[in-house]
Amino acid sequence: MKKRDLLSLREISRAEIEAIFSLARKLKWELKRGVAHRQLAGKTLAMIFEKPSLRTRVSFETGMIQLGGDTVFLGPDEILLGVRESAADCTRSLSRWVDLIVVRTFSQQTLEEMAHYATAPVINGLTDLFHPCQVLADCFTLVEHKGKLAGLKIAFIGDGNNVAHSWMQAAEKFPFSFVLACPKGYEPNAEVARLAKENGGRIRITQDVAEAARGADALYTDVWASMGQEQEAEIRRRAFQGYQVNQALVALAKRDALVMHCLPAHRGEEITHDVLEGPRSVVFDQAENRLHVQKAIMVWLVKGLKGK
Ligand code: CP
Ligand code: NVA
């Protein structure tokens, strides 16, 4: 089997995503009923994290344990990537010991270099450019609640960031429409947007939050300042005034619209407390589904999926 990586949603087909979802559904069903699954017994996952994390770290660690495998966590002070050792030498060495590597880092280019030199599969656990595992879990959550992705209108309110970029790549694969409302100057990466549109993504970028929210099936948001942008937080707080998911915005969406957030959330900034805690919010379903979907991703990368 040729080594595969999951660095962005570009290199994965719709059929593969659907196969991952059906395995995730089975693993979720089994877990809820106490059925042990041991697909990755004897395997080890290395976890390189250069930024903080709760959901990604715990869902990968727990997921690997539930699959019968083990993990090695490597925080920012351990490898000293690019200082003590090059990204390439790091993953070349790791590949001799472990079966899978998940990386949370800043630059997508560093991740790509790591994957290029690794002989073990590499998973993007978030970079400045993409967050593919998050958006796969979000799409899975939408299918659970809405029964399908096709024909949905997803409104993303906020920053044209890593999560938004992965949404645009997901829109290349699935026929939903993705409307991103962001302030001027905070548009998504032009190349990611161009490619996603060129590849058939039904994508619209606007400054008008009402236009995005009107008739939406899901209202999605994320922090205004991502990890690594802490020093811009105040400027961004001013720039993003009006780009908040609140009751007035929810009222413009469909009556049964879902409210989504990848978390962590800054209540009172990109989303109000009452909306986050309200009946339409599925934010903790999204967090839970990180576990099930990533377990399926790990099985896919280590063992392949039948028929794909
Ligand atoms: N949504 C998400 O990736 O959360 P963490 O940053 O806590 O991993
Ligand atoms: N855009 C956020 C996502 C956190 C899960 C960040 O990069 O910090």
PDB file of C-alpha atoms and ligand atoms in Angstrom:
ATOM      1  CA  MET A   1       0.000   0.000   0.000  1.00  0.00           C
ATOM      2  CA  LYS A   2       1.378   3.391  -1.023  1.00  0.00           C
ATOM      3  CA  LYS A   3       1.846   5.754   1.903  1.00  0.00           C
ATOM      4  CA  ARG A   4      -0.876   8.381   2.178  1.00  0.00           C
ATOM      5  CA  ASP A   5      -0.988  11.564   4.243  1.00  0.00           C
ATOM      6  CA  LEU A   6      -3.796  13.903   5.244  1.00  0.00           C
ATOM      7  CA  LEU A   7      -2.259  17.362   4.910  1.00  0.00           C
ATOM      8  CA  SER A   8      -5.321  19.118   3.507  1.00  0.00           C
ATOM      9  CA  LEU A   9      -8.642  18.080   2.008  1.00  0.00           C
ATOM     10  CA  ARG A  10      -7.151  18.486  -1.460  1.00  0.00           C
ATOM     11  CA  GLU A  11      -5.550  15.026  -1.525  1.00  0.00           C
ATOM     12  CA  ILE A  12      -8.574  13.025  -0.417  1.00  0.00           C
ATOM     13  CA  SER A  13     -11.461  12.034  -2.667  1.00  0.00           C
ATOM     14  CA  ARG A  14     -15.157  12.272  -1.930  1.00  0.00           C
ATOM     15  CA  ALA A  15     -15.383   8.453  -2.033  1.00  0.00           C
ATOM     16  CA  GLU A  16     -12.614   8.208   0.561  1.00  0.00           C
ATOM     17  CA  ILE A  17     -14.319  10.760   2.806  1.00  0.00           C
ATOM     18  CA  GLU A  18     -17.560   8.804   2.552  1.00  0.00           C
ATOM     19  CA  ALA A  19     -15.718   5.573   3.431  1.00  0.00           C
ATOM     20  CA  ILE A  20     -14.119   7.329   6.423  1.00  0.00           C
ATOM     21  CA  PHE A  21     -17.561   8.525   7.528  1.00  0.00           C
ATOM     22  CA  SER A  22     -19.068   5.045   7.324  1.00  0.00           C
ATOM     23  CA  LEU A  23     -16.194   3.593   9.369  1.00  0.00           C
ATOM     24  CA  ALA A  24     -16.536   6.479  11.866  1.00  0.00           C
ATOM     25  CA  ARG A  25     -20.268   5.714  12.172  1.00  0.00           C
ATOM     26  CA  LYS A  26     -19.499   2.050  12.893  1.00  0.00           C
ATOM     27  CA  LEU A  27     -16.768   2.899  15.430  1.00  0.00           C
ATOM     28  CA  LYS A  28     -19.080   5.384  17.161  1.00  0.00           C
ATOM     29  CA  TRP A  29     -21.891   2.815  17.324  1.00  0.00           C
ATOM     30  CA  GLU A  30     -19.511   0.179  18.737  1.00  0.00           C
ATOM     31  CA  LEU A  31     -18.009   2.543  21.305  1.00  0.00           C
ATOM     32  CA  LYS A  32     -21.461   3.510  22.613  1.00  0.00           C
ATOM     33  CA  ARG A  33     -22.269  -0.174  23.085  1.00  0.00           C
ATOM     34  CA  GLY A  34     -18.990  -1.101  24.727  1.00  0.00           C
ATOM     35  CA  VAL A  35     -17.780  -3.149  21.747  1.00  0.00           C
ATOM     36  CA  ALA A  36     -13.960  -3.053  21.835  1.00  0.00           C
ATOM     37  CA  HIS A  37     -12.182  -2.365  18.561  1.00  0.00           C
ATOM     38  CA  ARG A  38      -8.517  -3.207  18.194  1.00  0.00           C
ATOM     39  CA  GLN A  39      -7.760  -2.246  14.583  1.00  0.00           C
ATOM     40  CA  LEU A  40      -4.491  -0.505  15.530  1.00  0.00           C
ATOM     41  CA  ALA A  41      -3.233  -2.888  18.237  1.00  0.00           C
ATOM     42  CA  GLY A  42       0.551  -2.709  18.472  1.00  0.00           C
ATOM     43  CA  LYS A  43       0.712   0.587  16.518  1.00  0.00           C
ATOM     44  CA  THR A  44       2.095   3.883  17.801  1.00  0.00           C
ATOM     45  CA  LEU A  45       1.080   7.453  16.977  1.00  0.00           C
ATOM     46  CA  ALA A  46       3.613  10.266  17.472  1.00  0.00           C
ATOM     47  CA  MET A  47       2.011  13.619  18.232  1.00  0.00           C
ATOM     48  CA  ILE A  48       4.053  16.734  17.460  1.00  0.00           C
ATOM     49  CA  PHE A  49       2.309  19.801  18.868  1.00  0.00           C
ATOM     50  CA  GLU A  50       3.881  23.232  18.476  1.00  0.00           C
ATOM     51  CA  LYS A  51       0.677  25.040  19.506  1.00  0.00           C
ATOM     52  CA  PRO A  52      -1.755  24.481  22.401  1.00  0.00           C
ATOM     53  CA  SER A  53      -4.630  22.022  22.037  1.00  0.00           C
ATOM     54  CA  LEU A  54      -7.395  20.334  23.999  1.00  0.00           C
ATOM     55  CA  ARG A  55      -9.701  18.672  21.479  1.00  0.00           C
ATOM     56  CA  THR A  56      -7.156  17.593  18.890  1.00  0.00           C
ATOM     57  CA  ARG A  57      -4.709  16.222  21.410  1.00  0.00           C
ATOM     58  CA  VAL A  58      -7.212  14.374  23.574  1.00  0.00           C
ATOM     59  CA  SER A  59      -9.276  13.001  20.691  1.00  0.00           C
ATOM     60  CA  PHE A  60      -6.193  11.621  18.923  1.00  0.00           C
ATOM     61  CA  GLU A  61      -4.747  10.159  22.125  1.00  0.00           C
ATOM     62  CA  THR A  62      -8.003   8.656  23.290  1.00  0.00           C
ATOM     63  CA  GLY A  63      -8.809   7.446  19.799  1.00  0.00           C
ATOM     64  CA  MET A  64      -5.506   5.630  19.447  1.00  0.00           C
ATOM     65  CA  ILE A  65      -5.909   4.004  22.884  1.00  0.00           C
ATOM     66  CA  GLN A  66      -9.443   2.875  21.977  1.00  0.00           C
ATOM     67  CA  LEU A  67      -8.106   1.314  18.773  1.00  0.00           C
ATOM     68  CA  GLY A  68      -5.597  -0.707  20.812  1.00  0.00           C
ATOM     69  CA  GLY A  69      -2.558   1.427  19.991  1.00  0.00           C
ATOM     70  CA  ASP A  70      -0.342   3.807  21.899  1.00  0.00           C
ATOM     71  CA  THR A  71       0.831   7.429  21.610  1.00  0.00           C
ATOM     72  CA  VAL A  72       3.949   9.517  22.222  1.00  0.00           C
ATOM     73  CA  PHE A  73       3.305  13.229  22.802  1.00  0.00           C
ATOM     74  CA  LEU A  74       6.009  15.706  21.778  1.00  0.00           C
ATOM     75  CA  GLY A  75       5.300  19.286  22.866  1.00  0.00           C
ATOM     76  CA  PRO A  76       7.017  22.463  21.650  1.00  0.00           C
ATOM     77  CA  ASP A  77       9.946  22.191  24.076  1.00  0.00           C
ATOM     78  CA  GLU A  78      10.867  18.628  23.240  1.00  0.00           C
ATOM     79  CA  ILE A  79      11.973  18.479  19.613  1.00  0.00           C
ATOM     80  CA  LEU A  80      12.728  22.185  19.127  1.00  0.00           C
ATOM     81  CA  LEU A  81      11.844  21.861  15.457  1.00  0.00           C
ATOM     82  CA  GLY A  82      14.064  23.902  13.212  1.00  0.00           C
ATOM     83  CA  VAL A  83      16.352  24.773  16.133  1.00  0.00           C
ATOM     84  CA  ARG A  84      17.709  21.500  17.509  1.00  0.00           C
ATOM     85  CA  GLU A  85      16.704  19.466  14.468  1.00  0.00           C
ATOM     86  CA  SER A  86      15.288  19.975  10.987  1.00  0.00           C
ATOM     87  CA  ALA A  87      11.675  19.027  10.248  1.00  0.00           C
ATOM     88  CA  ALA A  88      12.942  16.474   7.727  1.00  0.00           C
ATOM     89  CA  ASP A  89      15.330  14.685  10.103  1.00  0.00           C
ATOM     90  CA  CYS A  90      12.657  14.679  12.783  1.00  0.00           C
ATOM     91  CA  THR A  91      10.079  12.754  10.744  1.00  0.00           C
ATOM     92  CA  ARG A  92      12.707  10.523   9.088  1.00  0.00           C
ATOM     93  CA  SER A  93      13.770   9.387  12.555  1.00  0.00           C
ATOM     94  CA  LEU A  94      10.226   9.106  13.890  1.00  0.00           C
ATOM     95  CA  SER A  95       9.198   6.992  10.893  1.00  0.00           C
ATOM     96  CA  ARG A  96      11.682   4.319  12.002  1.00  0.00           C
ATOM     97  CA  TRP A  97       9.803   3.884  15.299  1.00  0.00           C
ATOM     98  CA  VAL A  98       6.158   4.864  14.908  1.00  0.00           C
ATOM     99  CA  ASP A  99       3.356   4.000  12.480  1.00  0.00           C
ATOM    100  CA  LEU A 100       1.633   7.368  12.219  1.00  0.00           C
ATOM    101  CA  ILE A 101       2.452  11.021  12.949  1.00  0.00           C
ATOM    102  CA  VAL A 102       0.045  13.877  13.719  1.00  0.00           C
ATOM    103  CA  VAL A 103       1.470  17.393  13.550  1.00  0.00           C
ATOM    104  CA  ARG A 104       0.117  20.721  14.804  1.00  0.00           C
ATOM    105  CA  THR A 105       2.417  23.473  13.602  1.00  0.00           C
ATOM    106  CA  PHE A 106       2.440  26.941  12.092  1.00  0.00           C
ATOM    107  CA  SER A 107       3.501  26.645   8.483  1.00  0.00           C
ATOM    108  CA  GLN A 108       1.839  24.307   5.991  1.00  0.00           C
ATOM    109  CA  GLN A 109       5.170  24.199   4.190  1.00  0.00           C
ATOM    110  CA  THR A 110       6.882  22.736   7.277  1.00  0.00           C
ATOM    111  CA  LEU A 111       4.139  20.112   7.487  1.00  0.00           C
ATOM    112  CA  GLU A 112       4.573  19.258   3.796  1.00  0.00           C
ATOM    113  CA  GLU A 113       8.308  18.922   4.236  1.00  0.00           C
ATOM    114  CA  MET A 114       7.790  16.637   7.223  1.00  0.00           C
ATOM    115  CA  ALA A 115       5.385  14.479   5.229  1.00  0.00           C
ATOM    116  CA  HIS A 116       7.728  14.376   2.250  1.00  0.00           C
ATOM    117  CA  TYR A 117      10.531  12.881   4.341  1.00  0.00           C
ATOM    118  CA  ALA A 118       8.361  10.682   6.562  1.00  0.00           C
ATOM    119  CA  THR A 119       7.745   7.100   5.529  1.00  0.00           C
ATOM    120  CA  ALA A 120       4.946   6.924   8.113  1.00  0.00           C
ATOM    121  CA  PRO A 121       1.660   8.672   7.201  1.00  0.00           C
ATOM    122  CA  VAL A 122       1.375  12.267   8.439  1.00  0.00           C
ATOM    123  CA  ILE A 123      -1.862  13.944   9.560  1.00  0.00           C
ATOM    124  CA  ASN A 124      -2.409  17.691   9.758  1.00  0.00           C
ATOM    125  CA  GLY A 125      -3.616  18.451  13.300  1.00  0.00           C
ATOM    126  CA  LEU A 126      -3.874  22.169  12.326  1.00  0.00           C
ATOM    127  CA  THR A 127      -1.597  24.602  10.581  1.00  0.00           C
ATOM    128  CA  ASP A 128      -2.015  28.308   9.922  1.00  0.00           C
ATOM    129  CA  LEU A 129      -3.488  27.329   6.547  1.00  0.00           C
ATOM    130  CA  PHE A 130      -5.722  24.284   7.134  1.00  0.00           C
ATOM    131  CA  HIS A 131      -7.569  22.256   9.755  1.00  0.00           C
ATOM    132  CA  PRO A 132      -8.821  19.252   7.754  1.00  0.00           C
ATOM    133  CA  CYS A 133      -9.672  16.916  10.675  1.00  0.00           C
ATOM    134  CA  GLN A 134     -11.906  19.607  12.151  1.00  0.00           C
ATOM    135  CA  VAL A 135     -13.882  20.112   8.963  1.00  0.00           C
ATOM    136  CA  LEU A 136     -14.245  16.375   8.335  1.00  0.00           C
ATOM    137  CA  ALA A 137     -15.729  16.017  11.841  1.00  0.00           C
ATOM    138  CA  ASP A 138     -17.962  19.034  11.145  1.00  0.00           C
ATOM    139  CA  CYS A 139     -19.242  17.545   7.883  1.00  0.00           C
ATOM    140  CA  PHE A 140     -19.886  14.250   9.685  1.00  0.00           C
ATOM    141  CA  THR A 141     -21.857  16.193  12.334  1.00  0.00           C
ATOM    142  CA  LEU A 142     -23.901  17.908   9.621  1.00  0.00           C
ATOM    143  CA  VAL A 143     -24.735  14.558   8.024  1.00  0.00           C
ATOM    144  CA  GLU A 144     -25.846  13.242  11.438  1.00  0.00           C
ATOM    145  CA  HIS A 145     -28.175  16.199  11.960  1.00  0.00           C
ATOM    146  CA  LYS A 146     -29.309  16.980   8.427  1.00  0.00           C
ATOM    147  CA  GLY A 147     -28.992  13.571   6.785  1.00  0.00           C
ATOM    148  CA  LYS A 148     -26.853  14.946   3.939  1.00  0.00           C
ATOM    149  CA  LEU A 149     -24.462  17.653   2.841  1.00  0.00           C
ATOM    150  CA  ALA A 150     -25.805  18.161  -0.664  1.00  0.00           C
ATOM    151  CA  GLY A 151     -27.855  21.295  -1.116  1.00  0.00           C
ATOM    152  CA  LEU A 152     -27.072  22.794   2.307  1.00  0.00           C
ATOM    153  CA  LYS A 153     -26.084  26.421   2.733  1.00  0.00           C
ATOM    154  CA  ILE A 154     -23.231  26.790   5.218  1.00  0.00           C
ATOM    155  CA  ALA A 155     -22.613  30.361   6.387  1.00  0.00           C
ATOM    156  CA  PHE A 156     -19.216  31.001   7.949  1.00  0.00           C
ATOM    157  CA  ILE A 157     -19.164  34.283   9.878  1.00  0.00           C
ATOM    158  CA  GLY A 158     -15.728  35.647  10.759  1.00  0.00           C
ATOM    159  CA  ASP A 159     -12.118  35.267   9.772  1.00  0.00           C
ATOM    160  CA  GLY A 160     -11.001  33.762   6.452  1.00  0.00           C
ATOM    161  CA  ASN A 161      -8.737  31.425   8.430  1.00  0.00           C
ATOM    162  CA  ASN A 162      -7.463  27.826   8.495  1.00  0.00           C
ATOM    163  CA  VAL A 163     -10.899  26.397   9.324  1.00  0.00           C
ATOM    164  CA  ALA A 164     -12.542  28.461   6.564  1.00  0.00           C
ATOM    165  CA  HIS A 165      -9.894  27.252   4.090  1.00  0.00           C
ATOM    166  CA  SER A 166     -10.633  23.608   4.889  1.00  0.00           C
ATOM    167  CA  TRP A 167     -14.345  24.343   4.450  1.00  0.00           C
ATOM    168  CA  MET A 168     -13.616  25.721   0.989  1.00  0.00           C
ATOM    169  CA  GLN A 169     -11.727  22.552   0.108  1.00  0.00           C
ATOM    170  CA  ALA A 170     -14.638  20.460   1.417  1.00  0.00           C
ATOM    171  CA  ALA A 171     -16.913  22.455  -0.894  1.00  0.00           C
ATOM    172  CA  GLU A 172     -14.860  21.141  -3.824  1.00  0.00           C
ATOM    173  CA  LYS A 173     -15.988  17.613  -2.948  1.00  0.00           C
ATOM    174  CA  PHE A 174     -19.576  18.061  -1.801  1.00  0.00           C
ATOM    175  CA  PRO A 175     -22.362  20.037  -3.461  1.00  0.00           C
ATOM    176  CA  PHE A 176     -23.176  22.368  -0.566  1.00  0.00           C
ATOM    177  CA  SER A 177     -22.859  26.098  -0.850  1.00  0.00           C
ATOM    178  CA  PHE A 178     -20.351  27.870   1.373  1.00  0.00           C
ATOM    179  CA  VAL A 179     -20.765  31.573   2.038  1.00  0.00           C
ATOM    180  CA  LEU A 180     -18.082  33.326   4.057  1.00  0.00           C
ATOM    181  CA  ALA A 181     -18.838  36.742   5.546  1.00  0.00           C
ATOM    182  CA  CYS A 182     -15.680  38.511   6.707  1.00  0.00           C
ATOM    183  CA  PRO A 183     -14.520  42.105   7.140  1.00  0.00           C
ATOM    184  CA  LYS A 184     -12.420  43.719   4.432  1.00  0.00           C
ATOM    185  CA  GLY A 185      -8.793  42.687   4.823  1.00  0.00           C
ATOM    186  CA  TYR A 186      -9.625  39.365   6.483  1.00  0.00           C
ATOM    187  CA  GLU A 187     -10.556  37.440   3.351  1.00  0.00           C
ATOM    188  CA  PRO A 188      -9.334  33.865   2.948  1.00  0.00           C
ATOM    189  CA  ASN A 189      -6.109  32.991   1.126  1.00  0.00           C
ATOM    190  CA  ALA A 190      -6.708  34.015  -2.502  1.00  0.00           C
ATOM    191  CA  GLU A 191      -5.038  30.923  -3.959  1.00  0.00           C
ATOM    192  CA  VAL A 192      -7.030  28.507  -1.793  1.00  0.00           C
ATOM    193  CA  ALA A 193     -10.244  30.319  -2.757  1.00  0.00           C
ATOM    194  CA  ARG A 194      -9.346  30.392  -6.469  1.00  0.00           C
ATOM    195  CA  LEU A 195      -8.513  26.694  -6.591  1.00  0.00           C
ATOM    196  CA  ALA A 196     -11.608  25.726  -4.636  1.00  0.00           C
ATOM    197  CA  LYS A 197     -13.827  27.690  -7.032  1.00  0.00           C
ATOM    198  CA  GLU A 198     -11.985  26.366 -10.074  1.00  0.00           C
ATOM    199  CA  ASN A 199     -12.573  22.829  -8.811  1.00  0.00           C
ATOM    200  CA  GLY A 200     -16.308  23.327  -8.642  1.00  0.00           C
ATOM    201  CA  GLY A 201     -16.742  24.632  -5.093  1.00  0.00           C
ATOM    202  CA  ARG A 202     -19.919  26.717  -4.710  1.00  0.00           C
ATOM    203  CA  ILE A 203     -18.229  29.465  -2.734  1.00  0.00           C
ATOM    204  CA  ARG A 204     -19.114  33.071  -2.122  1.00  0.00           C
ATOM    205  CA  ILE A 205     -17.144  35.614  -0.124  1.00  0.00           C
ATOM    206  CA  THR A 206     -18.947  38.729   1.084  1.00  0.00           C
ATOM    207  CA  GLN A 207     -18.722  41.418   3.753  1.00  0.00           C
ATOM    208  CA  ASP A 208     -22.466  41.194   4.354  1.00  0.00           C
ATOM    209  CA  VAL A 209     -23.267  38.973   7.351  1.00  0.00           C
ATOM    210  CA  ALA A 210     -27.018  39.160   6.729  1.00  0.00           C
ATOM    211  CA  GLU A 211     -26.596  37.931   3.167  1.00  0.00           C
ATOM    212  CA  ALA A 212     -24.531  34.998   4.426  1.00  0.00           C
ATOM    213  CA  ALA A 213     -26.915  34.086   7.236  1.00  0.00           C
ATOM    214  CA  ARG A 214     -30.179  34.438   5.287  1.00  0.00           C
ATOM    215  CA  GLY A 215     -31.690  30.998   4.690  1.00  0.00           C
ATOM    216  CA  ALA A 216     -28.580  29.183   5.973  1.00  0.00           C
ATOM    217  CA  ASP A 217     -28.762  25.592   7.210  1.00  0.00           C
ATOM    218  CA  ALA A 218     -25.751  26.114   9.477  1.00  0.00           C
ATOM    219  CA  LEU A 219     -24.112  29.186  10.974  1.00  0.00           C
ATOM    220  CA  TYR A 220     -20.449  28.500  11.657  1.00  0.00           C
ATOM    221  CA  THR A 221     -17.935  30.677  13.414  1.00  0.00           C
ATOM    222  CA  ASP A 222     -14.424  30.585  14.877  1.00  0.00           C
ATOM    223  CA  VAL A 223     -12.232  32.931  16.924  1.00  0.00           C
ATOM    224  CA  TRP A 224     -11.313  36.310  15.450  1.00  0.00           C
ATOM    225  CA  ALA A 225      -7.630  35.867  16.346  1.00  0.00           C
ATOM    226  CA  SER A 226      -6.173  32.411  15.792  1.00  0.00           C
ATOM    227  CA  MET A 227      -3.229  30.877  17.623  1.00  0.00           C
ATOM    228  CA  GLY A 228      -0.139  32.824  16.616  1.00  0.00           C
ATOM    229  CA  GLN A 229      -2.148  36.058  16.078  1.00  0.00           C
ATOM    230  CA  GLU A 230      -2.422  36.985  19.769  1.00  0.00           C
ATOM    231  CA  GLN A 231      -0.614  40.297  19.235  1.00  0.00           C
ATOM    232  CA  GLU A 232      -3.298  41.332  16.685  1.00  0.00           C
ATOM    233  CA  ALA A 233      -6.188  40.509  19.019  1.00  0.00           C
ATOM    234  CA  GLU A 234      -7.142  44.106  19.802  1.00  0.00           C
ATOM    235  CA  ILE A 235      -7.028  45.305  16.174  1.00  0.00           C
ATOM    236  CA  ARG A 236      -9.033  42.266  15.134  1.00  0.00           C
ATOM    237  CA  ARG A 237     -11.588  42.819  17.919  1.00  0.00           C
ATOM    238  CA  ARG A 238     -12.305  46.210  16.373  1.00  0.00           C
ATOM    239  CA  ALA A 239     -12.276  44.981  12.768  1.00  0.00           C
ATOM    240  CA  PHE A 240     -14.701  42.127  13.474  1.00  0.00           C
ATOM    241  CA  GLN A 241     -17.401  44.202  15.215  1.00  0.00           C
ATOM    242  CA  GLY A 242     -20.664  43.120  13.595  1.00  0.00           C
ATOM    243  CA  TYR A 243     -19.301  39.688  12.639  1.00  0.00           C
ATOM    244  CA  GLN A 244     -20.890  37.936  15.584  1.00  0.00           C
ATOM    245  CA  VAL A 245     -23.223  34.956  15.628  1.00  0.00           C
ATOM    246  CA  ASN A 246     -26.013  36.230  17.880  1.00  0.00           C
ATOM    247  CA  GLN A 247     -29.804  35.825  18.145  1.00  0.00           C
ATOM    248  CA  ALA A 248     -30.452  38.478  15.478  1.00  0.00           C
ATOM    249  CA  LEU A 249     -28.296  36.575  13.000  1.00  0.00           C
ATOM    250  CA  VAL A 250     -29.772  33.206  13.954  1.00  0.00           C
ATOM    251  CA  ALA A 251     -33.206  34.687  13.201  1.00  0.00           C
ATOM    252  CA  LEU A 252     -32.160  35.198   9.561  1.00  0.00           C
ATOM    253  CA  ALA A 253     -31.162  31.562   9.089  1.00  0.00           C
ATOM    254  CA  LYS A 254     -33.563  28.670   8.508  1.00  0.00           C
ATOM    255  CA  ARG A 255     -35.777  27.807  11.492  1.00  0.00           C
ATOM    256  CA  ASP A 256     -33.908  24.546  12.000  1.00  0.00           C
ATOM    257  CA  ALA A 257     -30.428  25.945  11.295  1.00  0.00           C
ATOM    258  CA  LEU A 258     -27.539  24.549  13.327  1.00  0.00           C
ATOM    259  CA  VAL A 259     -25.023  26.717  15.164  1.00  0.00           C
ATOM    260  CA  MET A 260     -21.473  25.423  14.854  1.00  0.00           C
ATOM    261  CA  HIS A 261     -18.096  26.381  16.314  1.00  0.00           C
ATOM    262  CA  CYS A 262     -14.842  24.420  16.283  1.00  0.00           C
ATOM    263  CA  LEU A 263     -13.980  25.644  19.816  1.00  0.00           C
ATOM    264  CA  PRO A 264     -12.355  27.080  21.847  1.00  0.00           C
ATOM    265  CA  ALA A 265     -14.890  29.944  21.778  1.00  0.00           C
ATOM    266  CA  HIS A 266     -14.626  33.529  22.962  1.00  0.00           C
ATOM    267  CA  ARG A 267     -18.135  34.175  24.204  1.00  0.00           C
ATOM    268  CA  GLY A 268     -19.190  37.767  23.640  1.00  0.00           C
ATOM    269  CA  GLU A 269     -16.838  38.105  20.653  1.00  0.00           C
ATOM    270  CA  GLU A 270     -17.535  35.856  17.658  1.00  0.00           C
ATOM    271  CA  ILE A 271     -20.552  34.239  19.339  1.00  0.00           C
ATOM    272  CA  THR A 272     -22.884  35.138  22.185  1.00  0.00           C
ATOM    273  CA  HIS A 273     -23.190  32.931  25.248  1.00  0.00           C
ATOM    274  CA  ASP A 274     -26.938  32.368  24.715  1.00  0.00           C
ATOM    275  CA  VAL A 275     -26.482  31.201  21.103  1.00  0.00           C
ATOM    276  CA  LEU A 276     -23.585  28.903  21.993  1.00  0.00           C
ATOM    277  CA  GLU A 277     -25.696  27.373  24.771  1.00  0.00           C
ATOM    278  CA  GLY A 278     -28.932  27.543  22.772  1.00  0.00           C
ATOM    279  CA  PRO A 279     -31.002  24.668  21.363  1.00  0.00           C
ATOM    280  CA  ARG A 280     -29.495  24.898  17.872  1.00  0.00           C
ATOM    281  CA  SER A 281     -25.912  24.618  19.013  1.00  0.00           C
ATOM    282  CA  VAL A 282     -24.137  21.368  18.121  1.00  0.00           C
ATOM    283  CA  VAL A 283     -20.667  22.475  19.213  1.00  0.00           C
ATOM    284  CA  PHE A 284     -20.117  19.555  21.582  1.00  0.00           C
ATOM    285  CA  ASP A 285     -21.333  17.069  18.973  1.00  0.00           C
ATOM    286  CA  GLN A 286     -18.629  18.501  16.719  1.00  0.00           C
ATOM    287  CA  ALA A 287     -16.063  18.080  19.511  1.00  0.00           C
ATOM    288  CA  GLU A 288     -17.182  14.500  20.139  1.00  0.00           C
ATOM    289  CA  ASN A 289     -17.080  13.603  16.472  1.00  0.00           C
ATOM    290  CA  ARG A 290     -13.421  14.602  16.263  1.00  0.00           C
ATOM    291  CA  LEU A 291     -12.801  11.329  18.122  1.00  0.00           C
ATOM    292  CA  HIS A 292     -14.839   9.044  15.871  1.00  0.00           C
ATOM    293  CA  VAL A 293     -13.759  10.603  12.569  1.00  0.00           C
ATOM    294  CA  GLN A 294     -10.057  10.737  13.492  1.00  0.00           C
ATOM    295  CA  LYS A 295     -10.150   7.087  14.571  1.00  0.00           C
ATOM    296  CA  ALA A 296     -11.450   6.264  11.096  1.00  0.00           C
ATOM    297  CA  ILE A 297      -8.759   8.487   9.518  1.00  0.00           C
ATOM    298  CA  MET A 298      -6.027   6.659  11.449  1.00  0.00           C
ATOM    299  CA  VAL A 299      -7.341   3.229  10.410  1.00  0.00           C
ATOM    300  CA  TRP A 300      -7.542   4.465   6.803  1.00  0.00           C
ATOM    301  CA  LEU A 301      -3.946   5.700   6.770  1.00  0.00           C
ATOM    302  CA  VAL A 302      -2.444   2.668   8.503  1.00  0.00           C
ATOM    303  CA  LYS A 303      -4.546  -0.103   6.998  1.00  0.00           C
ATOM    304  CA  GLY A 304      -6.449   1.341   4.055  1.00  0.00           C
ATOM    305  CA  LEU A 305     -10.189   1.138   3.522  1.00  0.00           C
ATOM    306  CA  LYS A 306     -11.772  -1.717   1.644  1.00  0.00           C
ATOM    307  CA  GLY A 307     -12.610  -0.927  -1.961  1.00  0.00           C
ATOM    308  CA  LYS A 308     -10.859   2.490  -2.053  1.00  0.00           C
TER     309      LYS A 308
HETATM  310  N1   CP B   1     -11.026  22.604  17.602  1.00  0.00           N
HETATM  311  C1   CP B   1      -9.767  22.291  17.983  1.00  0.00           C
HETATM  312  O1   CP B   1      -8.923  21.887  17.189  1.00  0.00           O
HETATM  313  O2   CP B   1      -9.532  22.430  19.309  1.00  0.00           O
HETATM  314  P1   CP B   1      -8.100  22.399  20.006  1.00  0.00           P
HETATM  315  O3   CP B   1      -7.346  23.602  19.513  1.00  0.00           O
HETATM  316  O4   CP B   1      -8.397  22.465  21.485  1.00  0.00           O
HETATM  317  O5   CP B   1      -7.398  21.139  19.615  1.00  0.00           O
HETATM  318  N1  NVA B   2      -8.616  29.186  13.862  1.00  0.00           N
HETATM  319  C1  NVA B   2      -8.304  28.638  15.170  1.00  0.00           C
HETATM  320  C2  NVA B   2      -8.818  27.242  15.268  1.00  0.00           C
HETATM  321  C3  NVA B   2      -8.607  26.610  16.618  1.00  0.00           C
HETATM  322  C4  NVA B   2      -9.104  25.201  16.655  1.00  0.00           C
HETATM  323  C5  NVA B   2      -6.813  28.707  15.406  1.00  0.00           C
HETATM  324  O1  NVA B   2      -6.056  28.409  14.466  1.00  0.00           O
HETATM  325  O2  NVA B   2      -6.395  29.062  16.499  1.00  0.00           O
END
